[in-house]
mmCIF file of C-alpha atoms and ligand atoms in Angstrom:
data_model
loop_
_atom_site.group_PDB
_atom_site.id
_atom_site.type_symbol
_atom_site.label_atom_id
_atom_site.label_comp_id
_atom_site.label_asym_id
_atom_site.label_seq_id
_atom_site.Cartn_x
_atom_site.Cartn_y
_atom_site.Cartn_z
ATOM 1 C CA UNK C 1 0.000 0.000 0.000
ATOM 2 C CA UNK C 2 1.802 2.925 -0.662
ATOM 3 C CA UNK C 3 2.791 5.561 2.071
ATOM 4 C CA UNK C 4 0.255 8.351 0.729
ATOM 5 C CA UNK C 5 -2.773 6.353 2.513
ATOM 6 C CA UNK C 6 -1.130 7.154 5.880
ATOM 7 C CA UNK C 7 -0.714 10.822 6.406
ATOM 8 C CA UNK C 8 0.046 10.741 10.204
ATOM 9 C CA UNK C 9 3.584 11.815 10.939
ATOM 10 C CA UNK C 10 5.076 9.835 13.597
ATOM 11 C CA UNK C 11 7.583 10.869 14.991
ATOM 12 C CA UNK C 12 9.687 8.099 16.245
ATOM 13 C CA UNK C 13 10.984 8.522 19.888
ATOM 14 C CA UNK C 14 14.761 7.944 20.645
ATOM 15 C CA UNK C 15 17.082 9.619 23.938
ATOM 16 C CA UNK C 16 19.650 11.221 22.080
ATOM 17 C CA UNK C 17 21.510 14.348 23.193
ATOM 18 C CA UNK C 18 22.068 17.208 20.914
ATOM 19 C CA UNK C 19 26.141 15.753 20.008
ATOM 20 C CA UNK C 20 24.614 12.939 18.893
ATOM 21 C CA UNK C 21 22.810 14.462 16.089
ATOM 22 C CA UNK C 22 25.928 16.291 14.716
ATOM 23 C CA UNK C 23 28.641 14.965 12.207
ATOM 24 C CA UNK C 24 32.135 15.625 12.447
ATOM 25 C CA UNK C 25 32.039 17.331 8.595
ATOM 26 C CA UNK C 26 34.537 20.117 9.580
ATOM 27 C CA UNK C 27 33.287 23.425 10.224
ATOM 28 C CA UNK C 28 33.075 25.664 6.977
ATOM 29 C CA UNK C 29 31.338 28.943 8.435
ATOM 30 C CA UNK C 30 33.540 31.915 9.085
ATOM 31 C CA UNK C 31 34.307 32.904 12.793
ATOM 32 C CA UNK C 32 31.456 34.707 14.456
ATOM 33 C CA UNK C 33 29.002 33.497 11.449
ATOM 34 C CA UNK C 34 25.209 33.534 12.965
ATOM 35 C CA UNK C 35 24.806 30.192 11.464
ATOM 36 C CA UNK C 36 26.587 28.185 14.328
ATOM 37 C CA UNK C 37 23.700 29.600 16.578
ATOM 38 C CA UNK C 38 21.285 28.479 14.174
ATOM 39 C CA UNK C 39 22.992 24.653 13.959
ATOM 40 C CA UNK C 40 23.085 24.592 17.626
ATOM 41 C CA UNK C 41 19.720 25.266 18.226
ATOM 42 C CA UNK C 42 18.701 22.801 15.391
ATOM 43 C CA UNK C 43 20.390 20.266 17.185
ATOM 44 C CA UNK C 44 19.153 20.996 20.821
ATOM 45 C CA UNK C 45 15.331 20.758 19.096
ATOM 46 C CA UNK C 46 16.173 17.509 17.703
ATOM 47 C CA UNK C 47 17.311 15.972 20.890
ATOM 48 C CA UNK C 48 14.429 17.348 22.994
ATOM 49 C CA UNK C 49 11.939 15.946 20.302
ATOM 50 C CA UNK C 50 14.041 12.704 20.656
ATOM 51 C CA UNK C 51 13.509 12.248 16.984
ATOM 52 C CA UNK C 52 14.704 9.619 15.449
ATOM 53 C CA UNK C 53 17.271 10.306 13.068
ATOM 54 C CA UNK C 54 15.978 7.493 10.140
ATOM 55 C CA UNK C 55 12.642 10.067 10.432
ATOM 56 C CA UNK C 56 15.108 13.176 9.792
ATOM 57 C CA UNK C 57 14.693 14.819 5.851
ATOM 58 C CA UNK C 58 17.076 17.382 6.105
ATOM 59 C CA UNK C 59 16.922 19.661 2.617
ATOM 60 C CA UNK C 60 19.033 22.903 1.652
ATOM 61 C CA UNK C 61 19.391 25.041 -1.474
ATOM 62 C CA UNK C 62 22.897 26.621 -2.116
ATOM 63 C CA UNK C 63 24.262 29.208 0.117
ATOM 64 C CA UNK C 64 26.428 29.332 3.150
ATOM 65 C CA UNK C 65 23.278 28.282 5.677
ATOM 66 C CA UNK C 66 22.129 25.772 2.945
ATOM 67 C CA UNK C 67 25.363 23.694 3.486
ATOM 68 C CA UNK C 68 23.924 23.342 7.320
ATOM 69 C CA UNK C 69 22.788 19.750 6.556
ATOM 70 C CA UNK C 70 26.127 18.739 6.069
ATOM 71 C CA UNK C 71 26.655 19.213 10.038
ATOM 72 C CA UNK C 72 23.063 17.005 10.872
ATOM 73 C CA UNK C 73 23.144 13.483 11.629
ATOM 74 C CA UNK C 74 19.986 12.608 9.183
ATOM 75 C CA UNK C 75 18.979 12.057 6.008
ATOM 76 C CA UNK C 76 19.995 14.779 3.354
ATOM 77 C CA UNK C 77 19.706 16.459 0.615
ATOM 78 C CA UNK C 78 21.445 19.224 -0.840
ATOM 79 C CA UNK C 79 19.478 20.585 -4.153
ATOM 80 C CA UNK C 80 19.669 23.279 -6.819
ATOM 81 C CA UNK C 81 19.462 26.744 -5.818
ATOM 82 C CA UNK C 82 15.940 28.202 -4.507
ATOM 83 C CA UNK C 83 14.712 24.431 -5.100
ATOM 84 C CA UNK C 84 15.097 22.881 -1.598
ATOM 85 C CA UNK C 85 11.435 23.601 -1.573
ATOM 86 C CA UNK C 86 9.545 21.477 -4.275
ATOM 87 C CA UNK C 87 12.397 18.851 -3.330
ATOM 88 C CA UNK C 88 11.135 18.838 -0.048
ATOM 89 C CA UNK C 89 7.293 19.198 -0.675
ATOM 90 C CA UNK C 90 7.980 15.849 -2.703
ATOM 91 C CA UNK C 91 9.547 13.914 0.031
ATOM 92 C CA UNK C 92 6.954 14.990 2.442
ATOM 93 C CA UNK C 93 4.302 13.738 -0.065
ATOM 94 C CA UNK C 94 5.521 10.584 -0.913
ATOM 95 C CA UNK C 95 6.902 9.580 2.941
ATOM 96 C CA UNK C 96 4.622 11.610 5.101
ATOM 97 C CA UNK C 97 5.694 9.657 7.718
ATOM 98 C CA UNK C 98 9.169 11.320 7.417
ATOM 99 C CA UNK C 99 9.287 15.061 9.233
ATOM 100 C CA UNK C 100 11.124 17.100 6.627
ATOM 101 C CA UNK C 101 13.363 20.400 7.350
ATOM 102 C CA UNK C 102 14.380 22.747 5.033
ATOM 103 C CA UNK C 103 17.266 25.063 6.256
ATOM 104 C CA UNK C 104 18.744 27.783 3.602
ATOM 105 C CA UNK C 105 19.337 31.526 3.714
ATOM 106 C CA UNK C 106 16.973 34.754 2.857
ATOM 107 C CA UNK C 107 18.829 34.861 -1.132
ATOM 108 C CA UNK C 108 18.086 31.394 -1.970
ATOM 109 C CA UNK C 109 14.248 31.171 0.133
ATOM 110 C CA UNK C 110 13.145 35.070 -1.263
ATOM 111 C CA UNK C 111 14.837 35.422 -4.317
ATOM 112 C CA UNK C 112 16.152 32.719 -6.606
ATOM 113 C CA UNK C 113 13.747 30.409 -4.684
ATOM 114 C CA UNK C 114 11.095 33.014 -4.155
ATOM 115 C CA UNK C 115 8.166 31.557 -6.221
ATOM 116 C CA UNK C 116 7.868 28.915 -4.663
ATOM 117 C CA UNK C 117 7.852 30.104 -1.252
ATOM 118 C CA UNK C 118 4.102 31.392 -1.214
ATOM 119 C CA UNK C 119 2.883 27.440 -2.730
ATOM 120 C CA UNK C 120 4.549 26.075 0.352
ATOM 121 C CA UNK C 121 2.679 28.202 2.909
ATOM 122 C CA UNK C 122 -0.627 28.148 0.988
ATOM 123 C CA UNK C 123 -0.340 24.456 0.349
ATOM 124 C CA UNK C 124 0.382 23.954 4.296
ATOM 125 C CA UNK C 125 2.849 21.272 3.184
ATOM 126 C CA UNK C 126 3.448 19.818 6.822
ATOM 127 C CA UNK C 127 7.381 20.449 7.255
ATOM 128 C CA UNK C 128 9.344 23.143 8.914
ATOM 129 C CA UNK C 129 11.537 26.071 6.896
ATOM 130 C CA UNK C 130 14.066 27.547 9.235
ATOM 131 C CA UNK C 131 15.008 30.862 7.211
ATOM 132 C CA UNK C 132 18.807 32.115 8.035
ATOM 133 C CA UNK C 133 17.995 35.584 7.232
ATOM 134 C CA UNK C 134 21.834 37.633 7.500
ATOM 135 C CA UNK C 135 20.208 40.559 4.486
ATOM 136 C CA UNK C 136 23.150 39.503 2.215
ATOM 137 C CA UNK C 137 24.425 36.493 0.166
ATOM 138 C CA UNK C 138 27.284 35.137 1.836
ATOM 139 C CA UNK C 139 28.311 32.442 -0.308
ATOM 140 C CA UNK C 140 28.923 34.067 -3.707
ATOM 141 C CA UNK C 141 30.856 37.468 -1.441
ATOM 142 C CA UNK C 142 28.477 39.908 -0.581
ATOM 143 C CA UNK C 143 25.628 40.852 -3.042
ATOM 144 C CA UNK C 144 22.354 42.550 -1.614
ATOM 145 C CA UNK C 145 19.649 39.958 -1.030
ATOM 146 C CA UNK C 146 15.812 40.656 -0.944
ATOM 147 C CA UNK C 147 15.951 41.643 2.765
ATOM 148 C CA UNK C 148 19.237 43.896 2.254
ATOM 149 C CA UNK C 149 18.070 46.953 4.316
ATOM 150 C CA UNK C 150 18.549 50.317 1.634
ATOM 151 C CA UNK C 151 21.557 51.231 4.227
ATOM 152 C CA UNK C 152 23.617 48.437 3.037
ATOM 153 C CA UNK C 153 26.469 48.839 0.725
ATOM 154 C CA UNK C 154 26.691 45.879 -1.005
ATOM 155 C CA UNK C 155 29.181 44.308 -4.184
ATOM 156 C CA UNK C 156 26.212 45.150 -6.167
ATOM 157 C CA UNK C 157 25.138 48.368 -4.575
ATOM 158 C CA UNK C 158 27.823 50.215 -3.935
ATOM 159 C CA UNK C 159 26.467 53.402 -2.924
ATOM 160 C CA UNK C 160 23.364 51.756 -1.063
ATOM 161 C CA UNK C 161 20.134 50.368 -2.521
ATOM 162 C CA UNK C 162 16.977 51.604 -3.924
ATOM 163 C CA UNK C 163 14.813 49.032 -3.058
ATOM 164 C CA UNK C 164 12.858 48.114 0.615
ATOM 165 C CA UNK C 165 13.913 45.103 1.895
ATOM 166 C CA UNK C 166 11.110 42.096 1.655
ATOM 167 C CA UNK C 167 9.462 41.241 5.042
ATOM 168 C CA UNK C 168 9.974 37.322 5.225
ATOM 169 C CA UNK C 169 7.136 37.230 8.073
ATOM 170 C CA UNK C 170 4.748 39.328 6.726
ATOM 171 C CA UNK C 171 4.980 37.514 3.335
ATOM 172 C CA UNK C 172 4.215 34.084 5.488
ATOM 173 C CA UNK C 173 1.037 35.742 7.425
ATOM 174 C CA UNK C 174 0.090 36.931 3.585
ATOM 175 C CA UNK C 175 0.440 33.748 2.165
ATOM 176 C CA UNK C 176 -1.168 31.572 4.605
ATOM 177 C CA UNK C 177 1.566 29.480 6.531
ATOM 178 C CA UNK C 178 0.193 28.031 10.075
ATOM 179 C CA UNK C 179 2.948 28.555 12.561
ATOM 180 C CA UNK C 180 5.157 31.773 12.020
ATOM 181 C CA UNK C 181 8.047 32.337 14.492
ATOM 182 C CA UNK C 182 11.062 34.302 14.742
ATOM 183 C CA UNK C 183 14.041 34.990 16.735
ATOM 184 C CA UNK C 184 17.619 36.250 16.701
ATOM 185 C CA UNK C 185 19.934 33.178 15.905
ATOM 186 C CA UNK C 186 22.019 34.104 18.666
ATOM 187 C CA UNK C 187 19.201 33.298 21.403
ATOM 188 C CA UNK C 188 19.943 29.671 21.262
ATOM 189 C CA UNK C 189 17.136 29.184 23.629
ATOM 190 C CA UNK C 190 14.358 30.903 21.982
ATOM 191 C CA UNK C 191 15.393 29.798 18.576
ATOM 192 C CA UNK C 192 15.727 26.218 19.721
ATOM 193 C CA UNK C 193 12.023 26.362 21.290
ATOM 194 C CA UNK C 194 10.533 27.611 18.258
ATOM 195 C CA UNK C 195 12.196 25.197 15.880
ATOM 196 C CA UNK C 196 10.747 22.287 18.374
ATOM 197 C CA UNK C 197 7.324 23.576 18.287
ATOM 198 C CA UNK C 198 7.767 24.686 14.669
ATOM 199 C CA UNK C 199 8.682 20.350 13.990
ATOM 200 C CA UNK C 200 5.665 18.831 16.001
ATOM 201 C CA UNK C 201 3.062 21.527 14.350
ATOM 202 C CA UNK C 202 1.080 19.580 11.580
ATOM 203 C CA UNK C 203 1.218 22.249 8.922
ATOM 204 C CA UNK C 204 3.456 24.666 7.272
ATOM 205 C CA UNK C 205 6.203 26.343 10.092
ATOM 206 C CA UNK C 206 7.902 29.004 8.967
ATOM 207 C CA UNK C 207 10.918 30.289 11.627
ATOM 208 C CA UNK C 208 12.981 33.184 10.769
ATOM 209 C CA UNK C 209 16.005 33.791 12.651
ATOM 210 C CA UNK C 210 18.235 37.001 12.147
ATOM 211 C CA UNK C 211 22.039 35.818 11.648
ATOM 212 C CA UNK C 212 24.880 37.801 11.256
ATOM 213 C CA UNK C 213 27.173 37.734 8.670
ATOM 214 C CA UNK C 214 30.273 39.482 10.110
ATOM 215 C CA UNK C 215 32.109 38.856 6.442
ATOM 216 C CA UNK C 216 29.450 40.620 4.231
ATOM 217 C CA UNK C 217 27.274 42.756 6.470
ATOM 218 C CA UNK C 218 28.932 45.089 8.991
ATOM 219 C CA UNK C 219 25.433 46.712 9.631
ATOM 220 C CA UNK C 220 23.324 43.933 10.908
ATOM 221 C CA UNK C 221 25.543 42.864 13.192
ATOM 222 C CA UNK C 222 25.067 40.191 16.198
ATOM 223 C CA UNK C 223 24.763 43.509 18.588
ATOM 224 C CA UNK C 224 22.761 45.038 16.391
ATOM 225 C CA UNK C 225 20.123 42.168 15.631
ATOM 226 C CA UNK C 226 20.722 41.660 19.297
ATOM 227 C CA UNK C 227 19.310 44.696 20.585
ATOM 228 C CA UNK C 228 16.595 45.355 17.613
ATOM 229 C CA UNK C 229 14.728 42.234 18.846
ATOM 230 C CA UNK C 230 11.871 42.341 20.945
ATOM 231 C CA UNK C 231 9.776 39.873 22.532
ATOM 232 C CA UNK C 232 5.820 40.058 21.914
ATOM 233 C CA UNK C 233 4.318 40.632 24.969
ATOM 234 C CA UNK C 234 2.790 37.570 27.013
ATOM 235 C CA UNK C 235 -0.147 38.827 26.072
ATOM 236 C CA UNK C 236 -0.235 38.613 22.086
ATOM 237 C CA UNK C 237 -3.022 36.316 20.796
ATOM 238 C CA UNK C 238 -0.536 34.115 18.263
ATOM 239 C CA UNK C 239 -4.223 32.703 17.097
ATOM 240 C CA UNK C 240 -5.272 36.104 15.993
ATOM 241 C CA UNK C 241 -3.974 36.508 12.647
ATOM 242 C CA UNK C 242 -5.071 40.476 12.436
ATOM 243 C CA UNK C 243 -2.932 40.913 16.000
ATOM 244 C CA UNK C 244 -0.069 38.915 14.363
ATOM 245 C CA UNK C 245 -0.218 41.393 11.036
ATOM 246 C CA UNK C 246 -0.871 44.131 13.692
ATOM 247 C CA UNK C 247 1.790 43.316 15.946
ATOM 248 C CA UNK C 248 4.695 43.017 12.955
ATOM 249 C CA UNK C 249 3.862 46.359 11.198
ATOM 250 C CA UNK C 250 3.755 48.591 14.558
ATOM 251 C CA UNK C 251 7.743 46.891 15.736
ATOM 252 C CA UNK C 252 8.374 47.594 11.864
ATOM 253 C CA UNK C 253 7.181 50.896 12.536
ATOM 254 C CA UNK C 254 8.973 51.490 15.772
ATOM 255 C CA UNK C 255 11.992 50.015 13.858
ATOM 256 C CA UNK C 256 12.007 46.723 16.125
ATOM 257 C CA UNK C 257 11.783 43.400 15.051
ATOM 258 C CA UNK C 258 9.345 40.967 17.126
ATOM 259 C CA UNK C 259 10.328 37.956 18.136
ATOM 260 C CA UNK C 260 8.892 34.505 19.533
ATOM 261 C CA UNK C 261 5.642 32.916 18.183
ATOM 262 C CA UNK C 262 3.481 35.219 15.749
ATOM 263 C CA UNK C 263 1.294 33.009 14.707
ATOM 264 C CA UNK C 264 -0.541 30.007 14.799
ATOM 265 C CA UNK C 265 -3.707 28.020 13.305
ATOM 266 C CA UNK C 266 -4.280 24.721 12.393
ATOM 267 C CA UNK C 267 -5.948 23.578 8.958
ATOM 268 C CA UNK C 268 -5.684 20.732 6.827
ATOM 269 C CA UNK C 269 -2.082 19.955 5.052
ATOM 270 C CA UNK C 270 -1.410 18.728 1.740
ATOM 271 C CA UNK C 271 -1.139 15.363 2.542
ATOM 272 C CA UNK C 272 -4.064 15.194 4.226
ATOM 273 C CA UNK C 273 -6.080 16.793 1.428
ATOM 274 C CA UNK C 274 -4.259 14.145 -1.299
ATOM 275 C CA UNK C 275 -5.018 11.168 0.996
ATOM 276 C CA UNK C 276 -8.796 12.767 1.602
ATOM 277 C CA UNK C 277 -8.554 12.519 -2.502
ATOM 278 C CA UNK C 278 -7.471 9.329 -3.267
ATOM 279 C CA UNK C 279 -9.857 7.990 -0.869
ATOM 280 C CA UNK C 280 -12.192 9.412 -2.436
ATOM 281 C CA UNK C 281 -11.785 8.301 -5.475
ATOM 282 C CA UNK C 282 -11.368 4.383 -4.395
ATOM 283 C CA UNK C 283 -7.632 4.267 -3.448
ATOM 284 C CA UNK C 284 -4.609 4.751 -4.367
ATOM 285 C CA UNK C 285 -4.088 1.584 -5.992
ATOM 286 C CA UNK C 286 -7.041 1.379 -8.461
ATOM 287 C CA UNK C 287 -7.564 5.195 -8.997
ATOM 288 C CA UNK C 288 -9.085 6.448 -12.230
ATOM 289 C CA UNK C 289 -7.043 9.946 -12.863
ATOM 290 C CA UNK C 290 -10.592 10.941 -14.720
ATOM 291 C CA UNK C 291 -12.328 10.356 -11.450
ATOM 292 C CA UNK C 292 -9.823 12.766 -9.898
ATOM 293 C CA UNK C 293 -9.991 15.362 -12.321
ATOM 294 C CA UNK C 294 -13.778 14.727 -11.819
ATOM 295 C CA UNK C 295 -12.950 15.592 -8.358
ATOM 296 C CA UNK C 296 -11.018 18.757 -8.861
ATOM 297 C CA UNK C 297 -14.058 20.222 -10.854
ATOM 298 C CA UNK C 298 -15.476 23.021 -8.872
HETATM 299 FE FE1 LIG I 1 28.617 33.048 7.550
HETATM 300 FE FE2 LIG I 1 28.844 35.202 6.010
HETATM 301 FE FE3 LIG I 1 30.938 33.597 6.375
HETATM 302 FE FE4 LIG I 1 28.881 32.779 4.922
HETATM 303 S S1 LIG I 1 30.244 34.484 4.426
HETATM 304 S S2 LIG I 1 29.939 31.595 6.493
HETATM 305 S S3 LIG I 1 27.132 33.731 5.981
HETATM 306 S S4 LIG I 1 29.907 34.844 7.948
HETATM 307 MG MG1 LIG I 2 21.778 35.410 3.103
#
């Protein structure tokens, strides 16, 4: 029977601590790089899930955070640039018992990847995206990304840029993801509790954390990130999607950026909706495709 008729993700127990998910692939990052915080708080969420690692989809674009699987003791893969998305949204379809990560970086998610981003979150494909947003490609030296801030002299804009930076969190409330977190990569402990939560949601979890690039971007620095990030207050409804719009454009506005859990909501993922389908239609293994197309009438 194949693995589309059971949509439940499992997620498969094991005691593991946080070393044991990690490789020994030497490091590549440079010194100070955000990106180590990120890792390490990938790695404490795995081993407090006590996930185990035959379960683990781990799936990158190009760029210096989308080399990040290299460093996690799972499953991998390591796809074209802006395509870790439709890679992953394929594994999660055809082994929905598998939970599926995608890490990469705010050039290869927003910009070379950047159709595909609003499918994933409108789709609800039931994985995690962990955003390393540093405003800058890192990889190929320094060109201004999508959420370069206009201040930023770049390789490619040398006297500053001319265009506002993309929000990556508004674009997810916009586009319909179901759990919508962020934090600065260097609060290991925040970050890590937000990628946990961000794993066991059944839907689409989107988690942006801010990480420096100390080689490329000498305005958004640790300190700087650091001391722009604010924590909603204990009384933000994160079920409220007009107080999680709300709550982002008035810390925009105040020229803070809000972190901890935006938003949240629960609907049906794509897998669920397929295996709804192909029930529907008699089964995966006898299906008519006419009866589906049928089916997909309005
Ligand atoms: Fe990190 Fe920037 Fe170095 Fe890449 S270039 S490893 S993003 S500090
Ligand atoms: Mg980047």
């Amino acid at each position: 029977m194949n693995a589309i008729l059971h949509p439940q993700m499992h997620l498969h127990k094991v005691e593991l601590k946080p070393k044991d998910y990690k490789t020994d692939a030497p490091s590549f990052w440079c010194a100070g790089c955000g990106h180590y915080g990120v890792l390490t708080g990938l790695l404490r969420a795995l081993a407090e899930i006590g996930i185990d690692q035959n379960y683990l989809v781990n799936v990158s674009g190009i760029g210096c955070s989308s080399r990040l699987p290299y460093f996690v003791n799972s499953y991998k893969m390591h796809t074209l640039h802006g395509r870790a998305g439709p890679v992953a949204t394929g594994v999660q379809l055809a082994r929905p018992d598998l939970s599926v990560v995608i890490t990469g970086g705010d050039g290869d998610g927003f910009s070379i990847g950047g159709g595909h981003m609003p499918h994933l979150a409108r789709k609800n494909v039931n994985m995690i995206y962990i955003l390393m947003d540093n405003h800058v490609y890192g990889l190929t030296k320094g060109q201004c990304s999508p959420t370069s801030r206009p201040e930023m002299q770049t390789t490619t804009t040398p006297y500053g840029g001319v265009e506002e930076p993309l929000d990556p969190i508004m674009y997810m409330l916009t586009y319909g993801a179901t759990y919508v977190a962020q934090a600065f990569a260097g609060n290991v402990k925040l970050a890590s509790q937000l990628i946990k939560d961000g794993m066991e949601h059944k839907g689409f979890a989107f988690v942006n954390l801010l990480s420096q690039c100390p080689s490329f971007n000498n305005i958004d620095t640790a300190q700087t990130f650091k001391d722009a990030c604010e924590q909603l207050p204990d009384d933000h409804d994160a079920s409220d999607l007009g107080a999680a719009m709300n709550a982002v454009r008035a810390a925009k506005q105040a020229c803070r950026i809000p972190t901890g859990l935006i938003y949240r909501t629960e609907r049906p993922t794509l897998d669920q909706r397929m295996a709804k389908l192909v029930e529907n239609v008699g089964g995966h293994k006898d299906y008519d495709l006419r009866k589906i197309i049928d089916l997909a009438r309005p």
